[in-house]
Structures are given as C-alpha cells and as structure tokens.
Short mmCIF file of C-alpha atoms in Angstrom, two decimals:
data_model
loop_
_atom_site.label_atom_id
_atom_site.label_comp_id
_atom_site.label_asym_id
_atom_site.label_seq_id
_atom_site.Cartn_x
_atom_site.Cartn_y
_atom_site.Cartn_z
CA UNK A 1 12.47 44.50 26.82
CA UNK A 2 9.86 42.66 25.33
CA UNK A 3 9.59 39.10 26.72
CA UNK A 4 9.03 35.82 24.20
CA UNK A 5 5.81 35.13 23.54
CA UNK A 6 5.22 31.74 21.95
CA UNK A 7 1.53 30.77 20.79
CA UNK A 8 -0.06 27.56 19.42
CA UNK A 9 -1.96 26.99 16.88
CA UNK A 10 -5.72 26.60 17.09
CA UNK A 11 -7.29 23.69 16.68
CA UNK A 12 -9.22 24.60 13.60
CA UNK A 13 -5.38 25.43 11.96
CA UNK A 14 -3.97 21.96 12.99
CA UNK A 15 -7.25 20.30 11.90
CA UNK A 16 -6.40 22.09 8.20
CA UNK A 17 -2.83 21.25 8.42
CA UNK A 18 -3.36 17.79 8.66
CA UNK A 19 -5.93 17.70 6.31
CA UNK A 20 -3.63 19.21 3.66
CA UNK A 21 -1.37 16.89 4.12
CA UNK A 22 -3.19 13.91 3.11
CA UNK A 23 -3.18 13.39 -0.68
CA UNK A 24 -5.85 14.03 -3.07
CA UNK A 25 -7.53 10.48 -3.40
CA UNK A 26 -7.18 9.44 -0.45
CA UNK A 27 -9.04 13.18 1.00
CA UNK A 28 -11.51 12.16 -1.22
CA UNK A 29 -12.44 9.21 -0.62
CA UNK A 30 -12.82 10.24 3.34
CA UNK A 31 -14.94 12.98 2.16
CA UNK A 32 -17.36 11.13 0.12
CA UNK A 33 -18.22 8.14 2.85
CA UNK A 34 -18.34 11.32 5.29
CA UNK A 35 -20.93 13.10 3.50
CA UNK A 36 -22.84 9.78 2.42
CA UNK A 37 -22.90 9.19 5.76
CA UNK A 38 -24.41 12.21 6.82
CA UNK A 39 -26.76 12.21 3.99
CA UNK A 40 -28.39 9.01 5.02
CA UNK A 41 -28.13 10.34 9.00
CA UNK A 42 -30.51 13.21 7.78
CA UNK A 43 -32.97 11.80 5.59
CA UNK A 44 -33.44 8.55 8.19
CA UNK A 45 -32.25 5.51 5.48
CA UNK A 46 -30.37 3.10 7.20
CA UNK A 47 -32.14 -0.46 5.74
CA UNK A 48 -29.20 -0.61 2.50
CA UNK A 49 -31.33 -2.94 0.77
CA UNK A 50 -30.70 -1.47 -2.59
CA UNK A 51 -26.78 -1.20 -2.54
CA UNK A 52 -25.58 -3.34 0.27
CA UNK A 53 -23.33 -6.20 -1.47
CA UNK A 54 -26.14 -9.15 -1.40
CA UNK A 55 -24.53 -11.59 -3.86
CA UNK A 56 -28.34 -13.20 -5.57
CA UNK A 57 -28.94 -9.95 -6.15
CA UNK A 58 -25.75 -9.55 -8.11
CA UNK A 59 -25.97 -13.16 -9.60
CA UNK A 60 -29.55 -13.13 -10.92
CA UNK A 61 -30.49 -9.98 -10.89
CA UNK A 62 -26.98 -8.63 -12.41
CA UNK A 63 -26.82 -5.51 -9.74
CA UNK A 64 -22.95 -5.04 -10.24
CA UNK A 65 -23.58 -1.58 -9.09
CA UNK A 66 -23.96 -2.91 -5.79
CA UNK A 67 -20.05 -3.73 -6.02
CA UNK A 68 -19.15 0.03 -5.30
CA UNK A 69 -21.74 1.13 -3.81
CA UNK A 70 -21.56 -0.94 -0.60
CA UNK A 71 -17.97 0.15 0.25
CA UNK A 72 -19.50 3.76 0.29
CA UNK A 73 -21.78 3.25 2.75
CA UNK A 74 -21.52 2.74 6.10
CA UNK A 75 -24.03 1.50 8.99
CA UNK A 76 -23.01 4.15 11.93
CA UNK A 77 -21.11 6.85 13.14
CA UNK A 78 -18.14 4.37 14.61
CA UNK A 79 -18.36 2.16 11.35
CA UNK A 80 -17.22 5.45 9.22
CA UNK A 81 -14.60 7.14 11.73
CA UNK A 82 -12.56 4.25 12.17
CA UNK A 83 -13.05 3.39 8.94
CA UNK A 84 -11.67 6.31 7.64
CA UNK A 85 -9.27 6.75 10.37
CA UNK A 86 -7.67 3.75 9.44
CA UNK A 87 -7.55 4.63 5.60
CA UNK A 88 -5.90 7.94 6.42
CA UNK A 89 -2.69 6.72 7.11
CA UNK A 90 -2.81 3.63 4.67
CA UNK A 91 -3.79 5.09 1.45
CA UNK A 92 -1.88 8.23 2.15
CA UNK A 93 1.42 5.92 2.06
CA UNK A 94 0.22 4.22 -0.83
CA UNK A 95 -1.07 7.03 -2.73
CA UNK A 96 2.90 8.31 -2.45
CA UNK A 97 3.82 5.44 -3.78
CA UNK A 98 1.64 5.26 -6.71
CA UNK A 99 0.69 8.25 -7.57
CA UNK A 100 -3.37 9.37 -7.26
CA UNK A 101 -4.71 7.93 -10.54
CA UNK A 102 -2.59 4.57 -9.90
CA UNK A 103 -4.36 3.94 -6.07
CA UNK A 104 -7.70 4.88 -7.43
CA UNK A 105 -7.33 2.58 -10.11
CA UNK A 106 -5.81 0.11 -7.69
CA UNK A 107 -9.15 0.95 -5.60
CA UNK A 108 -11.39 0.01 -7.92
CA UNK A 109 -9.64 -2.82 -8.62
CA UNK A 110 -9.28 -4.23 -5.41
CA UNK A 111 -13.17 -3.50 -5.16
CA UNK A 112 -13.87 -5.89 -7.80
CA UNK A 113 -11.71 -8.45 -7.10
CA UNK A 114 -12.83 -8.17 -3.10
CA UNK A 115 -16.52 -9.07 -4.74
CA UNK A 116 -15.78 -11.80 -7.11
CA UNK A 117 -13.63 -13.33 -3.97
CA UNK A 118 -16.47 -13.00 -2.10
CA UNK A 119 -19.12 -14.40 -4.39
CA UNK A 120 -17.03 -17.55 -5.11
CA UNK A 121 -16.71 -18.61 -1.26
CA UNK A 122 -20.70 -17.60 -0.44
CA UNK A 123 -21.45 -19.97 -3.72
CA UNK A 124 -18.84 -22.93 -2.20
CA UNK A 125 -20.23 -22.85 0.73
CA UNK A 126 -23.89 -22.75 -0.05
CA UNK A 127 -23.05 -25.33 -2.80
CA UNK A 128 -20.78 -27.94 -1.10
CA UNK A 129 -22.60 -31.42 -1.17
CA UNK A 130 -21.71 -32.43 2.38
CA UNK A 131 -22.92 -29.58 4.61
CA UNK A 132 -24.52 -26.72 2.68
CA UNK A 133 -24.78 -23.14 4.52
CA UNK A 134 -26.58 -20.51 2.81
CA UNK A 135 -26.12 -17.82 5.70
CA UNK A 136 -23.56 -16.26 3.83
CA UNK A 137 -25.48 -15.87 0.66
CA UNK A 138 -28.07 -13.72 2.26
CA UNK A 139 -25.40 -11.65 3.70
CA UNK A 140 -25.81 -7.92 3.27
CA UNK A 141 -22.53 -6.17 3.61
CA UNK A 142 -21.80 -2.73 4.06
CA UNK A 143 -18.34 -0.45 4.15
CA UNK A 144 -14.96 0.10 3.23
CA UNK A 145 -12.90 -2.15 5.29
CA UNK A 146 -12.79 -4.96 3.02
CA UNK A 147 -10.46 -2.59 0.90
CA UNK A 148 -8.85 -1.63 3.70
CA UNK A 149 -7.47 -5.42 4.47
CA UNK A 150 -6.43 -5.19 1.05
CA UNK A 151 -3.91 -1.98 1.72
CA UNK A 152 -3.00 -3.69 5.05
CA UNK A 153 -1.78 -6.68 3.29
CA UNK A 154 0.45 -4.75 0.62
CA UNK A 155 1.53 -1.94 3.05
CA UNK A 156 2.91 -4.47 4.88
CA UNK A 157 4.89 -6.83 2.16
CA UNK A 158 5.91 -3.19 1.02
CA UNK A 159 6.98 -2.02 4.39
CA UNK A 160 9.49 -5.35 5.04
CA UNK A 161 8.92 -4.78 9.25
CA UNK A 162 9.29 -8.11 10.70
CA UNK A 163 6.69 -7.45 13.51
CA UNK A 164 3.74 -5.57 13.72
CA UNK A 165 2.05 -4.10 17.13
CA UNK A 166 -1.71 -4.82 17.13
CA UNK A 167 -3.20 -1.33 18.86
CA UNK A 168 -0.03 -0.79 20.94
CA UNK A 169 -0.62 -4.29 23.34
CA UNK A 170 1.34 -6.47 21.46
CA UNK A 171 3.61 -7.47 18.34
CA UNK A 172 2.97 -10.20 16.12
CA UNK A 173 4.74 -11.35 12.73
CA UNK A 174 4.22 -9.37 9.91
CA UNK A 175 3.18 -12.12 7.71
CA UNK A 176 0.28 -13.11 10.67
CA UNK A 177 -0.53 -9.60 11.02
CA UNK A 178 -3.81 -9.32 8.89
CA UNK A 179 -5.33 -12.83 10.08
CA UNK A 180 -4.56 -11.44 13.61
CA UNK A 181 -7.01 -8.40 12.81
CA UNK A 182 -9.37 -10.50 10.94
CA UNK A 183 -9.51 -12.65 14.11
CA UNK A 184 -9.97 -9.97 16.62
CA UNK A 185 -12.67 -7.66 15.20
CA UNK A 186 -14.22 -10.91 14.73
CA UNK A 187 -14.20 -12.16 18.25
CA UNK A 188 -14.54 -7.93 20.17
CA UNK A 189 -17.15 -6.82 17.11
CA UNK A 190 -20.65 -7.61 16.48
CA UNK A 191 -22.21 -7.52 13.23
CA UNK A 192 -19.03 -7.82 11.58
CA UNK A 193 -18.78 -9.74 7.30
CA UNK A 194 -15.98 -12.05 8.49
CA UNK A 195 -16.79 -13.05 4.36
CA UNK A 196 -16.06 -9.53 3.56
CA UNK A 197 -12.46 -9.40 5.56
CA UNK A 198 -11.69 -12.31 4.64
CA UNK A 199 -11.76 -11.43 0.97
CA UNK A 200 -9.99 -8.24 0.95
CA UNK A 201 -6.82 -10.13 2.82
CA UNK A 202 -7.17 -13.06 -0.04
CA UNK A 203 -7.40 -10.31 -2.76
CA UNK A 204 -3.98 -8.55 -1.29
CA UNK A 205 -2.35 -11.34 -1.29
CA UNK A 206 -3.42 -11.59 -4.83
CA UNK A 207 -1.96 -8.35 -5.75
CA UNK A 208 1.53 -8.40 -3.82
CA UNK A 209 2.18 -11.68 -5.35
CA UNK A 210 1.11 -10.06 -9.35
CA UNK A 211 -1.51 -12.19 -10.13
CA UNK A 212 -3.57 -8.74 -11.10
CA UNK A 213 -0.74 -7.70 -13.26
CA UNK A 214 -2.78 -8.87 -15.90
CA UNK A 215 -5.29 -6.08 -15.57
CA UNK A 216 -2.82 -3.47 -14.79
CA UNK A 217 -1.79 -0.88 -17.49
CA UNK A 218 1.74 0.40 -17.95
CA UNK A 219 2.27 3.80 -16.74
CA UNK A 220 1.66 5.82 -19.86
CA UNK A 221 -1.18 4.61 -19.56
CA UNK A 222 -2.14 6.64 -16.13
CA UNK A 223 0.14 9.18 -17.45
CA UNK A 224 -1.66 9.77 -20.84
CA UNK A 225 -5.00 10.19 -17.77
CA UNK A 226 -3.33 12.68 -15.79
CA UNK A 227 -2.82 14.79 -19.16
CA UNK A 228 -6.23 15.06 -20.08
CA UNK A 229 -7.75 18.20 -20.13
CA UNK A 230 -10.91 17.09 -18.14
CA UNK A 231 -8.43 16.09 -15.33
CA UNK A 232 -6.39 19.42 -15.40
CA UNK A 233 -7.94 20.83 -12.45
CA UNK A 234 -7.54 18.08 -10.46
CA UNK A 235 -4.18 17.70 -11.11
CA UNK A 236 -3.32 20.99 -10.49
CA UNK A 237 -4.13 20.88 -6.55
CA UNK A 238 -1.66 21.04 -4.66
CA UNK A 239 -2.60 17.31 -2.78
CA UNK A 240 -2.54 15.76 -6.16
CA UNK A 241 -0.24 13.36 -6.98
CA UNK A 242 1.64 12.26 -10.15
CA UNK A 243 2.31 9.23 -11.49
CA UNK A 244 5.96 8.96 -12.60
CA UNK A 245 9.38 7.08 -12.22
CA UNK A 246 10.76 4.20 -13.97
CA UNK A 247 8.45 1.38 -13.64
CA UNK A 248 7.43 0.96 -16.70
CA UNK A 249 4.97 -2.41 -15.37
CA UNK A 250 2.40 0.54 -13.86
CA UNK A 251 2.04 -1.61 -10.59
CA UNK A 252 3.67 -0.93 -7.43
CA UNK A 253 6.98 -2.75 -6.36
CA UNK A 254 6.35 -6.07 -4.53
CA UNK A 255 8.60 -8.77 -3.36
CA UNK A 256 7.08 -11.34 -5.87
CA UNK A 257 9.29 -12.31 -8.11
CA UNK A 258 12.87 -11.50 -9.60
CA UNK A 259 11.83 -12.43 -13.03
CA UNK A 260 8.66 -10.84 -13.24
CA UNK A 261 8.16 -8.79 -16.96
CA UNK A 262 6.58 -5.38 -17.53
CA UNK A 263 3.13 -4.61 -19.43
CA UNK A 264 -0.12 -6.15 -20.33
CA UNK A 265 -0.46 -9.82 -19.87
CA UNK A 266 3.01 -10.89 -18.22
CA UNK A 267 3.25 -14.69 -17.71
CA UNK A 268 4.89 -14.67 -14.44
CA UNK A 269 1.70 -14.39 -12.45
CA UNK A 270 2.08 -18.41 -11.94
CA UNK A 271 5.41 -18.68 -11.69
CA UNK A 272 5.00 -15.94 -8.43
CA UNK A 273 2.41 -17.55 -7.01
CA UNK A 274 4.83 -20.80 -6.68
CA UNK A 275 7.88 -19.40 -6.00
CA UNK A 276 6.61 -18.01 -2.58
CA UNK A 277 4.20 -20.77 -1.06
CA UNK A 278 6.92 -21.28 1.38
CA UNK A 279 6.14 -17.97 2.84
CA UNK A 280 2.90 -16.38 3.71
CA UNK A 281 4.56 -12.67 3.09
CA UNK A 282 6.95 -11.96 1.12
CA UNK A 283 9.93 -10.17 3.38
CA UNK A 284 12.91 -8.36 2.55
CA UNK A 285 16.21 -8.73 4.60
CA UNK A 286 16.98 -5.91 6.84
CA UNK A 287 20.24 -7.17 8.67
CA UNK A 288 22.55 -4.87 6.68
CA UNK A 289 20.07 -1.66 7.04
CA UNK A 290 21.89 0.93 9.55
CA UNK A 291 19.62 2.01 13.00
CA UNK A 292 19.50 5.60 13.64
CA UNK A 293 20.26 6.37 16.87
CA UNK A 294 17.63 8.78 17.84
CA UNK A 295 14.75 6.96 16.26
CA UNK A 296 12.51 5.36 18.95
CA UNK A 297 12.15 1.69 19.31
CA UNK A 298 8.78 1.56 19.96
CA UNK A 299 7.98 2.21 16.49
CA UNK A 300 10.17 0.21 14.13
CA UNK A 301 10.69 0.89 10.40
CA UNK A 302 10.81 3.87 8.88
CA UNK A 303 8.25 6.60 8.51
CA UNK A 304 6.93 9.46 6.53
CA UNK A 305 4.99 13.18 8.03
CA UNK A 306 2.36 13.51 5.74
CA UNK A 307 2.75 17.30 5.55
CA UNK A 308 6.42 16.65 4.69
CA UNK A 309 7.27 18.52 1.33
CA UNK A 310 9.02 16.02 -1.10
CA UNK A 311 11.25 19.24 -2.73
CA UNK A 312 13.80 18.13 0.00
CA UNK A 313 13.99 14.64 -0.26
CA UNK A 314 14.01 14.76 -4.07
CA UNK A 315 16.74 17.13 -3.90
CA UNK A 316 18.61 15.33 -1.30
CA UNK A 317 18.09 11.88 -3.93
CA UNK A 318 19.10 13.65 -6.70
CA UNK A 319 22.42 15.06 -5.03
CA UNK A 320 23.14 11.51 -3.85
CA UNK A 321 22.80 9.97 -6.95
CA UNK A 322 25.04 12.68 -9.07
CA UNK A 323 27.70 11.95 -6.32
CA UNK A 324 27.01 7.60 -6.78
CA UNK A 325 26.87 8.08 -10.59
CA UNK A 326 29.97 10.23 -11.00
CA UNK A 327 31.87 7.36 -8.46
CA UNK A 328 30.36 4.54 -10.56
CA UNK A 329 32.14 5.23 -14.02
CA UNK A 330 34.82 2.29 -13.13
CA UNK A 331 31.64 -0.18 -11.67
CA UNK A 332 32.17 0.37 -8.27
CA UNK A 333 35.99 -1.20 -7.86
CA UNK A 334 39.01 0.61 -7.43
CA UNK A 335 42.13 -0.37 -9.17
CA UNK A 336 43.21 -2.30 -6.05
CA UNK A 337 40.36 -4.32 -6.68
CA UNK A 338 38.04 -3.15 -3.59
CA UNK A 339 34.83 -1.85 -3.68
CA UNK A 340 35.41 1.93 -2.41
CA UNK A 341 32.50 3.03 0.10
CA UNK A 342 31.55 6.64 -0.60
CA UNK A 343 31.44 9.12 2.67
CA UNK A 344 30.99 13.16 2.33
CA UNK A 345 32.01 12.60 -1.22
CA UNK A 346 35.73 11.18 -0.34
CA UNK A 347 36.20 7.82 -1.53
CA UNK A 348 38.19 6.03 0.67
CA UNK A 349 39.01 2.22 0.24
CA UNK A 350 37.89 -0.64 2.39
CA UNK A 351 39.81 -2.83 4.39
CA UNK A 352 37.85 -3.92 7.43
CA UNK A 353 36.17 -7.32 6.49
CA UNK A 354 33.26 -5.89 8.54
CA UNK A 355 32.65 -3.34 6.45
CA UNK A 356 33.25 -5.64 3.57
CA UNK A 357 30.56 -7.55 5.11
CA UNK A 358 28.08 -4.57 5.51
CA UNK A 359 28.24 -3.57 2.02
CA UNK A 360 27.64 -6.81 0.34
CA UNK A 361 24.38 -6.30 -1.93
CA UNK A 362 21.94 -9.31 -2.03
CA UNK A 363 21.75 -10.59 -5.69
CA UNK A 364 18.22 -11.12 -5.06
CA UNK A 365 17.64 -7.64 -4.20
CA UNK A 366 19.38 -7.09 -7.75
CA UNK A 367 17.63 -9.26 -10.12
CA UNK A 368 14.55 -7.95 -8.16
CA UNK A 369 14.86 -4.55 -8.94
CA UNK A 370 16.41 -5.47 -12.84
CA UNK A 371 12.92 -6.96 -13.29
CA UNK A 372 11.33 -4.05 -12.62
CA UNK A 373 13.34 -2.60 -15.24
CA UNK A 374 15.96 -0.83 -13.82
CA UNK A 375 19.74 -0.74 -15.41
CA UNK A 376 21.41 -3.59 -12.78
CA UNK A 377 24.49 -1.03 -13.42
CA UNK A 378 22.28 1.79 -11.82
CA UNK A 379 20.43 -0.84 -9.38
CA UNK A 380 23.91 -1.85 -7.76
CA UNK A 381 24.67 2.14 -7.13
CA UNK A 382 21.36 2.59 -5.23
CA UNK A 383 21.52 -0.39 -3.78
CA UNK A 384 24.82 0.28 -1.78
CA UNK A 385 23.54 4.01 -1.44
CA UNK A 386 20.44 2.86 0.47
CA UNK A 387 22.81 0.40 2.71
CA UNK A 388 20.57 -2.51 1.33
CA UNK A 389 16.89 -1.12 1.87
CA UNK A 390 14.75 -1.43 -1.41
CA UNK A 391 12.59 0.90 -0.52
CA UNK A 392 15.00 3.48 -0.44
CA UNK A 393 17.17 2.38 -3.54
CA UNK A 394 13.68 2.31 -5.41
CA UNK A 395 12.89 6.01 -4.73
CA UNK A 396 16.11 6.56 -5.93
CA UNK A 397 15.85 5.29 -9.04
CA UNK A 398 12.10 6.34 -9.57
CA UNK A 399 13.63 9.98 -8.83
CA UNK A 400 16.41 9.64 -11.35
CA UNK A 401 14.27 8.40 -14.07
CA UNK A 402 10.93 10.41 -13.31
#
C-alpha cells in the first residue's frame, strides 16, 4: 500500500502564481520601475537631475516630461520594493474595478493632477508676502508614492471600512487614515517629499469627490481603445482586463453624490464638493451588512485572492440575479402587501419586524446608484440581494449589464 505523499510547491512556482495573479497594468507598472531601477543600479546614475520633478524647471523651462518621469524612478533598493509592494495590492483591486485601460488612464491622470497640486503649493509658499520659503521650490522629487496616496485615498472611500490598522499596531478612522501615513513616514523616514504626499492625498480626494469627472471619458470611449488592433495583443493576455458594465460615466463608483450625471463635462463637480464638507470621507452604512461567521476579525471588510478566477463569481451573480429578476415582476411586494425575502429560491413572507428592519434599503443608497445610471427598479433588487452593501449590488448590476 502506497502511503500519501503530499508535496509543496517550490518557491519559484508560488513566486509565478502570484505573479499571474496580479493584473496586467498593474504587473506592468512593477516591472518597469523594477527594471529602471536596475538600469540606473548598473550604469552608476543616481543624481536625477534631468527627470526628478523640480518645479522651475517645469515652469520656465516647460520640462512637463519631468511629470512622468519622476514617478518612474526611484532613489534605492527600499524606495522601489515597498513602493511596489504597496502598489501590488492597491492597483490590483482597482484595476478589477476599472478595468486595465480605465486605471492606466486614471494613472496618468492622477500623475498630472499630483504635479499641478504640487506646483501650486511650492509657488504659495515661495510667494506668500508674510514669510516666503523657497525650500520647496528647489525640491527634487523622485518615485511613485505620490500616486500611491492617491489609490489609498479612493480604495478606501471605495472600501466603506470604518477603521483602518496602520502596519498591524493599531486602527485608526478610515477617513484619518491617509494623514496618519502621511504623518508617520514623515516623522520614521528621512529624505521623504512631505509636498509630494501631500499632493497625491489632496488629488484623491479630488477624484472620490468627481471633481476630475470633467476629464474623464465615458466608457466607449476605453472600450472603442481596447478594440484597436494595435492593442489586440495586449488584450488578449490572460492578466488583461476589460472595461465593461453599466456605468456609462467611465469613472469608478464613489460616494460623492446621488445626483451626479454621466459623460463629458457634468456640472455636479461643485455641487459634490459641498455636499460632503461635513465629512472628510465619504462612508457608506454597514449596520444592515450580515458578518460571516468564519471570517476573522482581525481583518475587517471584505476581500478578494488575486489568483481567484472571476468565471465563478460571475456565474454565481448571474444565477442570483435571474432568481431576483424573475421574483421582482410584482416590485418586490406580495399581495399581502409585504416585501417577500428570497431564500434557496422559496419566497416566503415576512413577519418578524426584525427582519423587516434588516431589509430596509437606504434611499440614499438608491438615488446613489440611479445616478450612476442604473434602472432604480433593478437597483432596489440588488440592493436587497447584497443585504445593503454597494459594493456588492454594484457588481451585480455591472455583471448584468456588461
């Protein structure tokens, strides 16, 4: 009898696992700051004169290039790994969520904005007439993490967590969570653009509360990209990512506004701004979302393997929403006039006032997602399906409609 022999992987067929499972953009945007990096170890250039973001060369001399090139770059070995460590898990979430056109456009968005951010407060401060400080001005900044606070800031308002844990020692609010980070590399790091941070969290901001929806296209737009035939081969890898689903605004769901309009040029951006000075993040309520019992509470929320295949969770969606749709054909009520709650595909009616309770849908949450542009008919089905989460009830709808 031949006993069970169980073997592990090596550690060169993890190492490709996980690499396969992070998506296309985000892969190669660790792979080009890797091999920058390396280039400039071997041929001994380390000054970054010519690309570092230095904003009079960029104001009189017009080096915009300098814009892109400086996030590229990176001053040492520990300045690129955790760089890049950090983006891993950030822009693999957000590349699912977008798509891998969508985030590098969003990338080189939030690259520009980061700069023009930046340039204003170097020019205030040198400029002010009661204390003038030109230190910042002559600031030459190198790397990626001023992008980075950018994707912290709308991970986060996407996310709808209430805390945060800063490196496993402690939890703070979400909405302090960047300005917590900006503090503490400031006061463990050396050499550290405080300017540069500082900027990407002001430039996230920006973008979870639309005030880029301006610049951003609708999706046939990134569509009508991934269709090109000089993109085909990219798009056929496996990692790559599609844009799709049904908002038809091209930028990514945030908790901004429940009025906000689709397309080029949507007035709202003001009208966002002010509805949520009350609150430094936006936040969604969670009190109705269900706890599973085996998930560990060290690690709240919900999260995502990056290997996972999405075959099963879209077919898993789509069987859900067949069973919601088919339920919904009388708007939810039953003819004794209560809302029927939908469990391994029996209805059954409700009586308990609890459960009454639990299955109340925020209007917000509605008009929210009806902005977005939705069918509020539709919205009110996911919405009960995903037990109040947004997230959820969003990648339902994206799934039906994509």
């Amino acid at each position: 009898m031949r006993p069970n022999i169980v073997s592990e992987a090596s550690v060169t067929t993890r190492i490709s696992q996980w690499w396969e499972g992070i998506p296309f953009i985000t892969s190669a945007v660790v792979a080009i700051c890797a091999a920058i990096y390396l280039v400039c170890l071997l041929v001994g250039y380390d000054s970054f004169a010519e690309i570092c973001f230095l904003p009079p060369a960029i104001l009189s001399q017009f080096q915009v290039y300098r814009i892109y090139t400086s996030v590229l770059f990176h001053g040492s070995f520990l300045h690129v790994f955790f760089n890049m460590l950090a983006l891993v898990p950030l822009g693999s979430e957000l590349e699912r969520i977008m798509g891998s056109v969508r985030l590098l456009y969003t990338t080189l968005l939030l690259a520009l904005s980061n700069a023009v951010i930046h340039l204003l407060i170097a020019l205030l401060v040198a400029h002010n007439p009661f204390h003038p400080y030109t230190f910042l001005m002559n600031e030459c900044a190198i790397g990626f993490s001023g992008i980075l606070f950018s994707m912290i800031v709308i991970e986060t308002s996407l996310s709808g967590v209430h805390s945060r844990s800063v490196f496993g020692l402690f939890n703070v609010p979400a909405k302090w969570y960047p300005w917590i980070l900006l503090l503490v590399f400031q006061l463990l790091l050396t050499n550290i653009s405080f300017l540069g941070h500082l900027s990407g969290i002001l430039s996230g901001f920006a973008y979870t509360y639309g005030l880029f929806n301006l610049f951003i296209p609708g999706t046939s737009f990134f569509s009508g990209i991934e269709t090109s035939t000089w993109l085909s081969a990219c798009v056929r890898r496996p990692k790559f990512i599609l844009c799709s689903g049904g908002n038809s605004s091209g930028y990514i769901p945030t908790y901004s506004s429940s009025n906000s309009t689709s397309g080029w040029g949507s007035g709202s951006a003001t009208t966002n701004l002010w509805s949520h000075l009350s609150s430094l993040m936006p936040q969604r309520d969670t009190s109705s979302q269900s706890t599973d019992s085996t998930q560990d509470t060290r690690f709240p929320g919900r999260g995502r393997t990056l290997s996972a295949p999405r075959s099963e969770t879209a077919a898993t969606d789509s069987n859900l929403q067949t069973r919601l749709l088919d339920n919904a054909g009388s708007n939810g009520v039953n003819s004794g006039g209560e809302r029927p709650a939908v469990v391994n595909n029996v209805t059954e009616p409700i009586s308990s006032p609890q459960q009454q309770q639990a299955l109340v849908v925020s209007e917000e949450d509605i008009q929210k997602l009806v902005a977005m542009g939705f069918d509020k008919t539709q919205v009110e089905v996911a919405l009960a399906a995903a037990d109040g989460d947004l997230d959820v009830a969003v990648e339902i709808l994206m799934t039906q409609q994509g």
